[in-house]
Amino acid sequence: IAAARDLNVSRTRIAGVQEMIGHFEEALRLRKASLEQAIDSAKQDPLDADAARSVGLNYHSTGLLLMRMGRYDEAEAMVRAGMASVKGGKRSIEEVMDQANLEHLMGALSRRRKQAGRAVQHMQAAIALREAHLRGSADARLRWRQAKSFEGLAEAQLMAGKRSAAADAFEAALAIYLDLQKSGTLSPGEMGTPAALAARVSELRR
């Protein structure tokens, strides 16, 4: 099982490289192979928490790639399967966060498909799942993901024609970005994000 896991880690890294250089079909082949291996490993040892979590992570990465390729039906099926894999029973914090990421991805997919109501629902679900674990947390990555979900929620609310709700969500994202900036954990590539969000909030509040 350890050897299979090491192979899968290598396969996932190669898939990431293939995706970066635009070789999407090869990346998809590798992603699907990784998913199959993860499912097989989880079946071999149902008590292995890492193996079980790997299944959800692989569903997420494969669904995200399919969405980027414009294959929305396949992407939705993949994300739904991922959601089913992380729901039920006693779950670790990591598994709850994985479910939040899958909810965010389903929200992003719904936005691509112009389904504003579904997008709002899934973004709100992602935010709610993370909220309990964010209180007092210094996890910059987790807070960054929450900011992204608030941005996604804002865009979905705009799509639904709800400007005030969109402004509220953008403000929530802005507060997180400013906190990350203050703590020195905001990535250099996103230093302009707070100003851009502040401008959008100002425009929506007029």
mmCIF file of C-alpha atoms in Angstrom:
data_model
loop_
_atom_site.group_PDB
_atom_site.id
_atom_site.type_symbol
_atom_site.label_atom_id
_atom_site.label_comp_id
_atom_site.label_asym_id
_atom_site.label_seq_id
_atom_site.Cartn_x
_atom_site.Cartn_y
_atom_site.Cartn_z
ATOM 1 C CA ILE A 1 0.000 0.000 0.000
ATOM 2 C CA ALA A 2 2.884 2.355 0.836
ATOM 3 C CA ALA A 3 4.474 1.756 -2.583
ATOM 4 C CA ALA A 4 1.141 2.390 -4.320
ATOM 5 C CA ARG A 5 0.715 5.596 -2.340
ATOM 6 C CA ASP A 6 4.190 6.826 -3.327
ATOM 7 C CA LEU A 7 3.408 6.050 -6.962
ATOM 8 C CA ASN A 8 0.171 7.988 -6.703
ATOM 9 C CA VAL A 9 1.938 11.021 -5.222
ATOM 10 C CA SER A 10 4.345 11.023 -8.167
ATOM 11 C CA ARG A 11 1.502 10.580 -10.640
ATOM 12 C CA THR A 12 -0.384 13.498 -9.100
ATOM 13 C CA ARG A 13 2.661 15.761 -9.330
ATOM 14 C CA ILE A 14 3.177 14.879 -12.985
ATOM 15 C CA ALA A 15 -0.512 15.536 -13.651
ATOM 16 C CA GLY A 16 -0.092 18.990 -12.135
ATOM 17 C CA VAL A 17 2.828 19.737 -14.443
ATOM 18 C CA GLN A 18 0.919 18.483 -17.489
ATOM 19 C CA GLU A 19 -1.994 20.710 -16.541
ATOM 20 C CA MET A 20 0.262 23.755 -16.150
ATOM 21 C CA ILE A 21 1.697 23.358 -19.644
ATOM 22 C CA GLY A 22 -1.725 22.842 -21.207
ATOM 23 C CA HIS A 23 -1.615 19.079 -21.790
ATOM 24 C CA PHE A 24 -5.087 18.630 -20.348
ATOM 25 C CA GLU A 25 -5.963 15.221 -21.790
ATOM 26 C CA GLU A 26 -2.770 13.677 -20.418
ATOM 27 C CA ALA A 27 -3.340 15.420 -17.095
ATOM 28 C CA LEU A 28 -6.879 14.025 -17.013
ATOM 29 C CA ARG A 29 -5.651 10.506 -17.738
ATOM 30 C CA LEU A 30 -3.219 10.759 -14.827
ATOM 31 C CA ARG A 31 -5.808 12.313 -12.510
ATOM 32 C CA LYS A 32 -8.272 9.514 -13.220
ATOM 33 C CA ALA A 33 -5.582 6.892 -12.658
ATOM 34 C CA SER A 34 -4.741 8.518 -9.322
ATOM 35 C CA LEU A 35 -8.402 8.503 -8.345
ATOM 36 C CA GLU A 36 -8.772 4.815 -9.199
ATOM 37 C CA GLN A 37 -5.672 3.980 -7.158
ATOM 38 C CA ALA A 38 -6.916 6.045 -4.218
ATOM 39 C CA ILE A 39 -10.278 4.274 -4.247
ATOM 40 C CA ASP A 40 -8.559 0.876 -4.418
ATOM 41 C CA SER A 41 -6.238 1.745 -1.497
ATOM 42 C CA ALA A 42 -9.171 2.922 0.610
ATOM 43 C CA LYS A 43 -11.015 -0.344 -0.054
ATOM 44 C CA GLN A 44 -7.971 -2.380 0.977
ATOM 45 C CA ASP A 45 -7.746 -0.619 4.334
ATOM 46 C CA PRO A 46 -11.063 1.032 5.320
ATOM 47 C CA LEU A 47 -9.549 2.199 8.623
ATOM 48 C CA ASP A 48 -6.752 4.169 6.944
ATOM 49 C CA ALA A 49 -7.847 7.800 7.348
ATOM 50 C CA ASP A 50 -5.197 9.091 4.933
ATOM 51 C CA ALA A 51 -6.337 6.675 2.223
ATOM 52 C CA ALA A 52 -9.961 7.675 2.716
ATOM 53 C CA ARG A 53 -9.087 11.366 2.539
ATOM 54 C CA SER A 54 -7.047 10.834 -0.625
ATOM 55 C CA VAL A 55 -10.223 9.724 -2.383
ATOM 56 C CA GLY A 56 -11.954 13.059 -1.729
ATOM 57 C CA LEU A 57 -8.870 15.040 -2.726
ATOM 58 C CA ASN A 58 -8.591 13.146 -6.009
ATOM 59 C CA TYR A 59 -12.265 13.674 -6.802
ATOM 60 C CA HIS A 60 -11.726 17.406 -6.224
ATOM 61 C CA SER A 61 -8.626 17.725 -8.423
ATOM 62 C CA THR A 62 -10.206 15.672 -11.233
ATOM 63 C CA GLY A 63 -13.472 17.615 -11.060
ATOM 64 C CA LEU A 64 -11.580 20.922 -11.117
ATOM 65 C CA LEU A 65 -9.666 19.879 -14.232
ATOM 66 C CA LEU A 66 -12.842 18.749 -15.984
ATOM 67 C CA MET A 67 -14.451 22.109 -15.191
ATOM 68 C CA ARG A 68 -11.443 23.946 -16.638
ATOM 69 C CA MET A 69 -11.784 21.798 -19.765
ATOM 70 C CA GLY A 70 -15.437 22.837 -20.117
ATOM 71 C CA ARG A 71 -16.722 19.298 -19.518
ATOM 72 C CA TYR A 72 -19.310 20.413 -16.989
ATOM 73 C CA ASP A 73 -21.506 17.304 -16.814
ATOM 74 C CA GLU A 74 -18.500 15.098 -16.077
ATOM 75 C CA ALA A 75 -17.159 17.641 -13.604
ATOM 76 C CA GLU A 76 -20.435 17.751 -11.692
ATOM 77 C CA ALA A 77 -20.616 13.950 -11.527
ATOM 78 C CA MET A 78 -17.053 13.870 -10.195
ATOM 79 C CA VAL A 79 -17.722 16.516 -7.541
ATOM 80 C CA ARG A 80 -20.931 14.804 -6.407
ATOM 81 C CA ALA A 81 -19.039 11.528 -6.044
ATOM 82 C CA GLY A 82 -16.408 13.384 -4.023
ATOM 83 C CA MET A 83 -19.057 14.858 -1.741
ATOM 84 C CA ALA A 84 -20.507 11.404 -1.145
ATOM 85 C CA SER A 85 -17.060 10.065 -0.281
ATOM 86 C CA VAL A 86 -16.474 12.577 2.547
ATOM 87 C CA LYS A 87 -19.968 12.672 4.072
ATOM 88 C CA GLY A 88 -21.302 10.526 6.873
ATOM 89 C CA GLY A 89 -19.860 9.087 10.045
ATOM 90 C CA LYS A 90 -17.314 10.701 12.324
ATOM 91 C CA ARG A 91 -15.040 12.968 10.309
ATOM 92 C CA SER A 92 -11.749 14.705 11.007
ATOM 93 C CA ILE A 93 -11.357 18.461 10.638
ATOM 94 C CA GLU A 94 -9.396 17.794 7.441
ATOM 95 C CA GLU A 95 -12.300 15.832 5.954
ATOM 96 C CA VAL A 96 -14.755 18.616 6.829
ATOM 97 C CA MET A 97 -12.443 21.088 5.087
ATOM 98 C CA ASP A 98 -12.262 18.771 2.069
ATOM 99 C CA GLN A 99 -16.059 18.800 1.925
ATOM 100 C CA ALA A 100 -15.987 22.613 2.081
ATOM 101 C CA ASN A 101 -13.600 22.696 -0.876
ATOM 102 C CA LEU A 102 -15.900 20.386 -2.851
ATOM 103 C CA GLU A 103 -18.884 22.624 -2.037
ATOM 104 C CA HIS A 104 -16.873 25.621 -3.280
ATOM 105 C CA LEU A 105 -16.024 23.780 -6.494
ATOM 106 C CA MET A 106 -19.677 22.876 -7.054
ATOM 107 C CA GLY A 107 -20.517 26.545 -6.519
ATOM 108 C CA ALA A 108 -17.907 27.606 -9.077
ATOM 109 C CA LEU A 109 -19.241 25.004 -11.510
ATOM 110 C CA SER A 110 -22.795 26.270 -10.988
ATOM 111 C CA ARG A 111 -21.624 29.804 -11.778
ATOM 112 C CA ARG A 112 -20.045 28.552 -15.011
ATOM 113 C CA ARG A 113 -23.406 27.026 -15.888
ATOM 114 C CA LYS A 114 -25.232 30.304 -15.056
ATOM 115 C CA GLN A 115 -27.114 28.628 -12.176
ATOM 116 C CA ALA A 116 -27.064 31.500 -9.704
ATOM 117 C CA GLY A 117 -29.275 29.945 -7.045
ATOM 118 C CA ARG A 118 -27.267 26.735 -6.877
ATOM 119 C CA ALA A 119 -24.019 28.701 -6.850
ATOM 120 C CA VAL A 120 -25.186 30.734 -3.848
ATOM 121 C CA GLN A 121 -26.297 27.581 -2.025
ATOM 122 C CA HIS A 122 -22.991 25.771 -2.479
ATOM 123 C CA MET A 123 -20.803 28.781 -1.661
ATOM 124 C CA GLN A 124 -22.799 29.358 1.519
ATOM 125 C CA ALA A 125 -22.355 25.688 2.420
ATOM 126 C CA ALA A 126 -18.578 25.940 1.932
ATOM 127 C CA ILE A 127 -18.410 29.027 4.152
ATOM 128 C CA ALA A 128 -20.553 27.439 6.883
ATOM 129 C CA LEU A 129 -18.435 24.274 6.974
ATOM 130 C CA ARG A 130 -15.243 26.278 7.522
ATOM 131 C CA GLU A 131 -16.663 28.854 9.918
ATOM 132 C CA ALA A 132 -16.524 26.815 13.132
ATOM 133 C CA HIS A 133 -12.868 25.943 12.555
ATOM 134 C CA LEU A 134 -11.839 29.485 11.655
ATOM 135 C CA ARG A 135 -12.612 31.087 15.018
ATOM 136 C CA GLY A 136 -9.254 32.016 16.476
ATOM 137 C CA SER A 137 -7.413 30.072 13.778
ATOM 138 C CA ALA A 138 -4.046 31.300 12.507
ATOM 139 C CA ASP A 139 -4.213 29.012 9.454
ATOM 140 C CA ALA A 140 -3.569 31.476 6.622
ATOM 141 C CA ARG A 141 -4.379 28.946 3.904
ATOM 142 C CA LEU A 142 -7.746 28.150 5.449
ATOM 143 C CA ARG A 143 -8.612 31.834 5.818
ATOM 144 C CA TRP A 144 -7.545 32.454 2.210
ATOM 145 C CA ARG A 145 -9.889 29.692 1.036
ATOM 146 C CA GLN A 146 -12.697 31.265 3.044
ATOM 147 C CA ALA A 147 -12.040 34.614 1.379
ATOM 148 C CA LYS A 148 -12.237 32.917 -2.020
ATOM 149 C CA SER A 149 -15.590 31.369 -1.100
ATOM 150 C CA PHE A 150 -16.922 34.784 -0.026
ATOM 151 C CA GLU A 151 -15.767 36.162 -3.386
ATOM 152 C CA GLY A 152 -17.513 33.282 -5.153
ATOM 153 C CA LEU A 153 -20.653 33.930 -3.133
ATOM 154 C CA ALA A 154 -20.523 37.625 -4.042
ATOM 155 C CA GLU A 155 -20.270 36.846 -7.752
ATOM 156 C CA ALA A 156 -23.172 34.388 -7.468
ATOM 157 C CA GLN A 157 -25.297 36.983 -5.673
ATOM 158 C CA LEU A 158 -24.504 39.474 -8.438
ATOM 159 C CA MET A 159 -25.572 36.892 -11.009
ATOM 160 C CA ALA A 160 -28.842 36.581 -9.075
ATOM 161 C CA GLY A 161 -29.277 40.373 -9.156
ATOM 162 C CA LYS A 162 -28.734 40.848 -5.405
ATOM 163 C CA ARG A 163 -26.340 43.788 -5.205
ATOM 164 C CA SER A 164 -26.601 44.367 -1.447
ATOM 165 C CA ALA A 165 -25.941 40.710 -0.632
ATOM 166 C CA ALA A 166 -23.030 40.743 -3.078
ATOM 167 C CA ALA A 167 -21.544 43.800 -1.362
ATOM 168 C CA ASP A 168 -21.846 42.073 2.022
ATOM 169 C CA ALA A 169 -19.982 39.018 0.726
ATOM 170 C CA PHE A 170 -17.267 41.124 -0.919
ATOM 171 C CA GLU A 171 -16.819 42.994 2.390
ATOM 172 C CA ALA A 172 -16.404 39.688 4.243
ATOM 173 C CA ALA A 173 -13.732 38.638 1.749
ATOM 174 C CA LEU A 174 -12.058 42.038 2.035
ATOM 175 C CA ALA A 175 -11.847 41.775 5.834
ATOM 176 C CA ILE A 176 -10.021 38.441 5.537
ATOM 177 C CA TYR A 177 -7.609 39.758 2.890
ATOM 178 C CA LEU A 178 -6.788 42.808 5.017
ATOM 179 C CA ASP A 179 -6.120 40.555 7.996
ATOM 180 C CA LEU A 180 -3.823 38.361 5.897
ATOM 181 C CA GLN A 181 -2.056 41.452 4.586
ATOM 182 C CA LYS A 182 -1.578 42.787 8.106
ATOM 183 C CA SER A 183 -0.101 39.489 9.303
ATOM 184 C CA GLY A 184 2.254 39.307 6.319
ATOM 185 C CA THR A 185 0.726 36.098 4.966
ATOM 186 C CA LEU A 186 -0.932 37.473 1.827
ATOM 187 C CA SER A 187 0.863 36.245 -1.274
ATOM 188 C CA PRO A 188 2.709 38.897 -3.369
ATOM 189 C CA GLY A 189 0.466 38.146 -6.334
ATOM 190 C CA GLU A 190 -2.628 39.177 -4.372
ATOM 191 C CA MET A 191 -1.411 42.413 -2.815
ATOM 192 C CA GLY A 192 -3.738 44.361 -5.099
ATOM 193 C CA THR A 193 -6.806 42.292 -4.187
ATOM 194 C CA PRO A 194 -7.915 44.327 -1.133
ATOM 195 C CA ALA A 195 -7.990 47.562 -3.123
ATOM 196 C CA ALA A 196 -9.874 45.910 -5.976
ATOM 197 C CA LEU A 197 -12.467 44.458 -3.589
ATOM 198 C CA ALA A 198 -12.863 47.783 -1.780
ATOM 199 C CA ALA A 199 -13.597 49.431 -5.127
ATOM 200 C CA ARG A 200 -16.236 46.831 -5.954
ATOM 201 C CA VAL A 201 -17.914 47.246 -2.568
ATOM 202 C CA SER A 202 -17.957 51.035 -3.017
ATOM 203 C CA GLU A 203 -19.530 50.666 -6.465
ATOM 204 C CA LEU A 204 -22.219 48.261 -5.209
ATOM 205 C CA ARG A 205 -23.098 50.477 -2.230
ATOM 206 C CA ARG A 206 -23.858 53.519 -4.376
#
